[in-house]
Short mmCIF file of C-alpha atoms in Angstrom, two decimals:
data_model
loop_
_atom_site.label_atom_id
_atom_site.label_comp_id
_atom_site.label_asym_id
_atom_site.label_seq_id
_atom_site.Cartn_x
_atom_site.Cartn_y
_atom_site.Cartn_z
CA MET A 236 6.24 -10.17 10.13
CA ARG A 237 8.18 -9.99 7.07
CA VAL A 238 6.93 -6.50 4.63
CA THR A 239 9.07 -6.65 1.24
CA LYS A 240 8.61 -3.79 -1.14
CA HIS A 241 7.97 -4.42 -4.52
CA GLU A 242 8.11 -1.89 -7.95
CA HIS A 243 5.66 1.36 -6.98
CA ALA A 244 2.77 0.70 -4.87
CA ALA A 245 3.32 -3.22 -4.12
CA LEU A 246 3.82 -4.99 -1.16
CA ARG A 247 4.39 -8.40 0.08
CA VAL A 248 3.83 -9.80 3.65
CA ASP A 249 4.52 -12.53 5.10
CA ASP A 250 3.66 -13.90 8.79
CA HIS A 251 1.59 -16.97 10.03
CA ALA A 252 3.67 -19.06 7.42
CA GLN A 253 1.09 -17.01 4.84
CA THR A 254 1.77 -14.18 2.37
CA LEU A 255 -0.63 -11.39 1.89
CA LEU A 256 -0.29 -9.17 -1.36
CA ILE A 257 -1.60 -5.32 -1.67
CA ASP A 258 -1.78 -3.21 -4.69
CA PRO A 259 0.22 -5.66 -7.63
CA GLY A 260 -0.17 -2.79 -10.69
CA SER A 261 0.80 -2.08 -14.08
CA PHE A 262 4.85 -1.31 -12.68
CA THR A 263 5.14 -3.93 -10.87
CA LEU A 264 7.20 -6.85 -12.57
CA PRO A 265 5.18 -10.79 -11.71
CA LEU A 266 4.96 -12.11 -8.54
CA ASP A 267 6.28 -15.86 -7.71
CA ASP A 268 5.88 -18.29 -4.43
CA LEU A 269 1.93 -17.49 -3.98
CA ALA A 270 1.66 -21.11 -2.87
CA ARG A 271 0.59 -19.70 0.53
CA LEU A 272 -1.70 -16.58 -0.32
CA ALA A 273 -3.97 -15.89 1.53
CA GLY A 274 -5.27 -12.80 0.02
CA VAL A 275 -4.96 -9.95 -1.99
CA VAL A 276 -5.75 -6.03 -1.15
CA ILE A 277 -6.31 -3.32 -4.13
CA THR A 278 -6.83 -0.57 -2.55
CA HIS A 279 -8.18 1.26 -5.67
CA GLU A 280 -9.23 1.03 -9.46
CA HIS A 281 -6.06 2.76 -10.88
CA PRO A 282 -3.83 0.55 -12.78
CA ASP A 283 -0.70 0.99 -11.45
CA HIS A 284 -2.25 -0.48 -8.10
CA TRP A 285 -3.87 -3.26 -10.21
CA THR A 286 -4.72 -4.87 -13.97
CA PRO A 287 -6.78 -7.81 -15.09
CA GLU A 288 -3.02 -9.59 -16.27
CA HIS A 289 -2.01 -9.45 -12.41
CA LEU A 290 -4.74 -10.50 -11.14
CA ASN A 291 -5.00 -13.25 -13.64
CA ARG A 292 -1.88 -14.46 -12.88
CA ILE A 293 -2.29 -14.63 -8.87
CA LEU A 294 -5.86 -16.35 -9.73
CA ARG A 295 -3.86 -18.66 -11.91
CA ASP A 296 -1.07 -19.49 -9.51
CA ALA A 297 -3.30 -19.48 -6.51
CA PRO A 298 -7.04 -20.01 -7.07
CA GLY A 299 -9.62 -19.34 -4.74
CA THR A 300 -7.32 -16.81 -3.50
CA PRO A 301 -9.78 -13.72 -1.75
CA VAL A 302 -9.48 -10.28 -3.60
CA TYR A 303 -10.67 -7.59 -1.11
CA ALA A 304 -11.19 -3.89 -2.50
CA PRO A 305 -13.76 -0.78 -2.04
CA ALA A 306 -16.86 -0.77 -4.42
CA GLY A 307 -15.22 1.19 -7.34
CA VAL A 308 -12.53 -2.04 -7.88
CA ALA A 309 -15.19 -4.01 -7.98
CA ARG A 310 -17.27 -2.41 -10.41
CA ALA A 311 -13.84 -1.81 -12.77
CA ALA A 312 -13.12 -5.28 -12.57
CA ALA A 313 -16.46 -6.65 -12.88
CA GLY A 314 -15.31 -9.94 -14.85
CA PHE A 315 -13.95 -11.04 -10.83
CA ASP A 316 -14.87 -11.92 -7.85
CA ILE A 317 -13.83 -9.00 -5.55
CA ILE A 318 -15.13 -8.80 -1.71
CA GLU A 319 -15.98 -5.33 -1.49
CA VAL A 320 -14.38 -3.22 1.97
CA ALA A 321 -15.25 0.01 3.06
CA PRO A 322 -13.50 2.49 5.84
CA GLY A 323 -14.72 1.09 8.96
CA ASP A 324 -14.37 -2.96 7.97
CA THR A 325 -12.40 -5.33 9.87
CA VAL A 326 -12.08 -8.49 7.88
CA THR A 327 -9.73 -11.68 7.64
CA ALA A 328 -7.94 -13.24 5.49
CA GLY A 329 -6.52 -16.36 6.16
CA ASP A 330 -4.93 -15.48 10.01
CA PHE A 331 -4.20 -11.65 8.52
CA THR A 332 -6.71 -9.43 10.00
CA LEU A 333 -7.08 -6.10 7.70
CA ARG A 334 -9.16 -3.33 9.04
CA PHE A 335 -10.06 -0.58 6.39
CA PHE A 336 -9.77 3.48 6.56
CA GLY A 337 -9.97 5.69 4.63
CA GLY A 338 -12.52 6.66 1.39
CA MET A 339 -11.51 8.41 -1.72
CA HIS A 340 -8.15 8.92 -3.92
CA ALA A 341 -6.37 11.94 -3.26
CA GLU A 342 -7.48 14.51 -5.40
CA ILE A 343 -5.21 15.13 -8.83
CA HIS A 344 -7.38 17.76 -10.51
CA SER A 345 -10.66 19.10 -9.80
CA SER A 346 -11.10 17.69 -14.24
CA LEU A 347 -10.51 14.31 -13.10
CA PRO A 348 -13.48 12.42 -11.03
CA LEU A 349 -12.55 10.92 -7.65
CA VAL A 350 -12.67 7.14 -6.62
CA ASP A 351 -13.28 5.26 -4.29
CA ASN A 352 -9.53 4.29 -1.73
CA VAL A 353 -9.40 2.02 0.88
CA GLY A 354 -6.44 2.06 3.60
CA VAL A 355 -5.62 -0.86 4.95
CA LEU A 356 -4.03 -2.11 8.04
CA VAL A 357 -2.83 -5.29 8.25
CA ASP A 358 -3.06 -7.03 12.04
CA ASP A 359 -2.72 -3.65 13.78
CA GLU A 360 1.26 -2.58 12.64
CA LEU A 361 1.72 -2.60 8.69
CA TYR A 362 -0.52 0.89 7.24
CA TYR A 363 -0.83 1.58 3.64
CA PRO A 364 -2.84 4.41 3.00
CA GLY A 365 -3.49 3.78 -0.61
CA ASP A 366 -3.13 6.55 -2.63
CA SER A 367 -4.41 9.19 0.28
CA TYR A 368 -3.44 11.07 3.23
CA ALA A 369 -6.28 8.88 5.35
CA VAL A 370 -4.90 8.89 9.15
CA PRO A 371 -5.81 5.77 10.69
CA GLU A 372 -7.36 7.28 13.69
CA GLY A 373 -7.12 5.59 17.15
CA VAL A 374 -4.48 3.31 16.12
CA GLU A 375 -0.46 3.27 16.91
CA VAL A 376 1.52 2.87 13.92
CA GLY A 377 4.03 0.55 13.76
CA THR A 378 4.85 1.04 10.37
CA LEU A 379 3.70 3.12 7.74
CA ALA A 380 4.24 2.79 3.68
CA ALA A 381 4.17 6.22 2.76
CA PRO A 382 3.84 7.48 -0.61
CA LEU A 383 6.63 8.98 -1.80
CA GLY A 384 5.37 11.06 -5.51
CA ALA A 385 2.56 10.70 -7.06
CA PRO A 386 0.41 13.41 -9.55
CA TRP A 387 -1.50 14.01 -6.27
CA LEU A 388 1.34 14.29 -4.08
CA LYS A 389 3.41 17.67 -2.80
CA ILE A 390 5.91 16.60 -0.64
CA GLY A 391 4.98 19.03 2.35
CA GLU A 392 1.82 17.41 2.32
CA ALA A 393 3.93 14.09 2.39
CA MET A 394 5.86 15.04 5.27
CA ASP A 395 2.35 16.58 7.46
CA TYR A 396 1.03 13.14 7.10
CA VAL A 397 3.93 11.23 8.54
CA LEU A 398 4.22 13.35 11.39
CA ALA A 399 0.14 12.94 11.77
CA VAL A 400 0.92 9.06 11.78
CA LYS A 401 3.62 9.28 14.25
CA PRO A 402 5.03 5.63 12.94
CA ARG A 403 7.50 3.75 14.90
CA ARG A 404 9.13 2.61 11.60
CA ALA A 405 8.57 4.18 7.80
CA PHE A 406 9.63 3.19 4.14
CA GLY A 407 8.52 4.95 1.03
CA THR A 408 6.61 3.36 -1.38
CA HIS A 409 4.62 4.68 -4.68
CA ASP A 410 7.86 5.86 -6.15
CA MET A 411 8.03 4.63 -10.27
CA THR A 412 7.35 8.07 -10.94
CA LEU A 413 10.36 9.71 -9.80
CA SER A 414 13.73 10.15 -10.40
CA VAL A 415 16.35 8.77 -8.35
CA ILE A 416 17.38 11.87 -7.73
CA GLY A 417 13.21 12.95 -6.63
CA ALA A 418 13.08 9.69 -5.20
CA ASN A 419 16.14 10.39 -2.99
CA MET A 420 14.98 14.02 -1.95
CA HIS A 421 11.73 12.56 -0.59
CA ARG A 422 12.86 9.75 1.34
CA ALA A 423 14.97 12.15 3.07
CA ARG A 424 12.39 14.72 3.59
CA LEU A 425 10.39 11.47 4.64
CA LYS A 426 13.05 10.69 7.05
CA TRP A 427 13.02 13.86 8.82
CA ALA A 428 9.77 13.55 9.41
CA THR A 429 9.66 10.35 10.72
CA GLU A 430 12.42 11.00 13.16
CA GLN A 431 10.26 14.11 14.70
CA ASN A 432 8.53 11.67 16.83
CA GLY A 433 11.05 9.03 17.26
CA GLY A 434 10.71 6.82 14.36
CA GLU A 435 13.22 5.00 12.01
CA PHE A 436 12.75 5.36 8.54
CA PHE A 437 14.10 2.16 6.17
CA GLU A 438 15.19 2.91 2.81
CA LEU A 439 14.10 -0.12 0.69
CA ALA A 440 14.68 -0.73 -2.96
CA PRO A 441 12.07 -3.41 -5.35
CA GLY A 442 12.67 -6.16 -3.02
CA ASP A 443 13.91 -5.32 -0.22
CA SER A 444 12.29 -6.50 3.59
CA ILE A 445 12.24 -5.86 6.56
CA GLU A 446 11.13 -7.30 9.82
CA VAL A 447 8.64 -5.97 12.27
#
């Protein structure tokens, strides 16, 4: 499995001679080479994780691609054919197996509404929690895409999250709201947390990939 980090929260997974996209949002540049696209996962409705423009472009280039998302996204994206998923669901997208966890977005502030959010486990290897600290209970996570920065994120809580998940590998995502200095500081803290349980942390820039 090859995992490629794109801008902010967007991930591309290539395996089985197929491609899976996760959270191509407003900070993400247009994605290409989608001839083998098996599915799109949107973890929640906020525009930094999906936009109508991105989804229209993707479906134009790969018509008929299934889009998996929680109920909140289905309501926000009423003009699209969304396959609703919820924590506890397992689905297949092409030859990919997707398991969903979590349920709600982490709280930003009491004045702002909470929205549906799912974490997704791809082929029992790659786990991305969306905008949450949802731990996939009963799962040994091989590779964790760990959020680095957000209005809801405190670095100490992010460190505790990595310590709880205990991944064998981790890399930072959800990072476009950080300065270069801030991103490097946060990566160093998550690197430390990953290493406490014997894991390895990878510093990935947009376009960088790891094989897992």
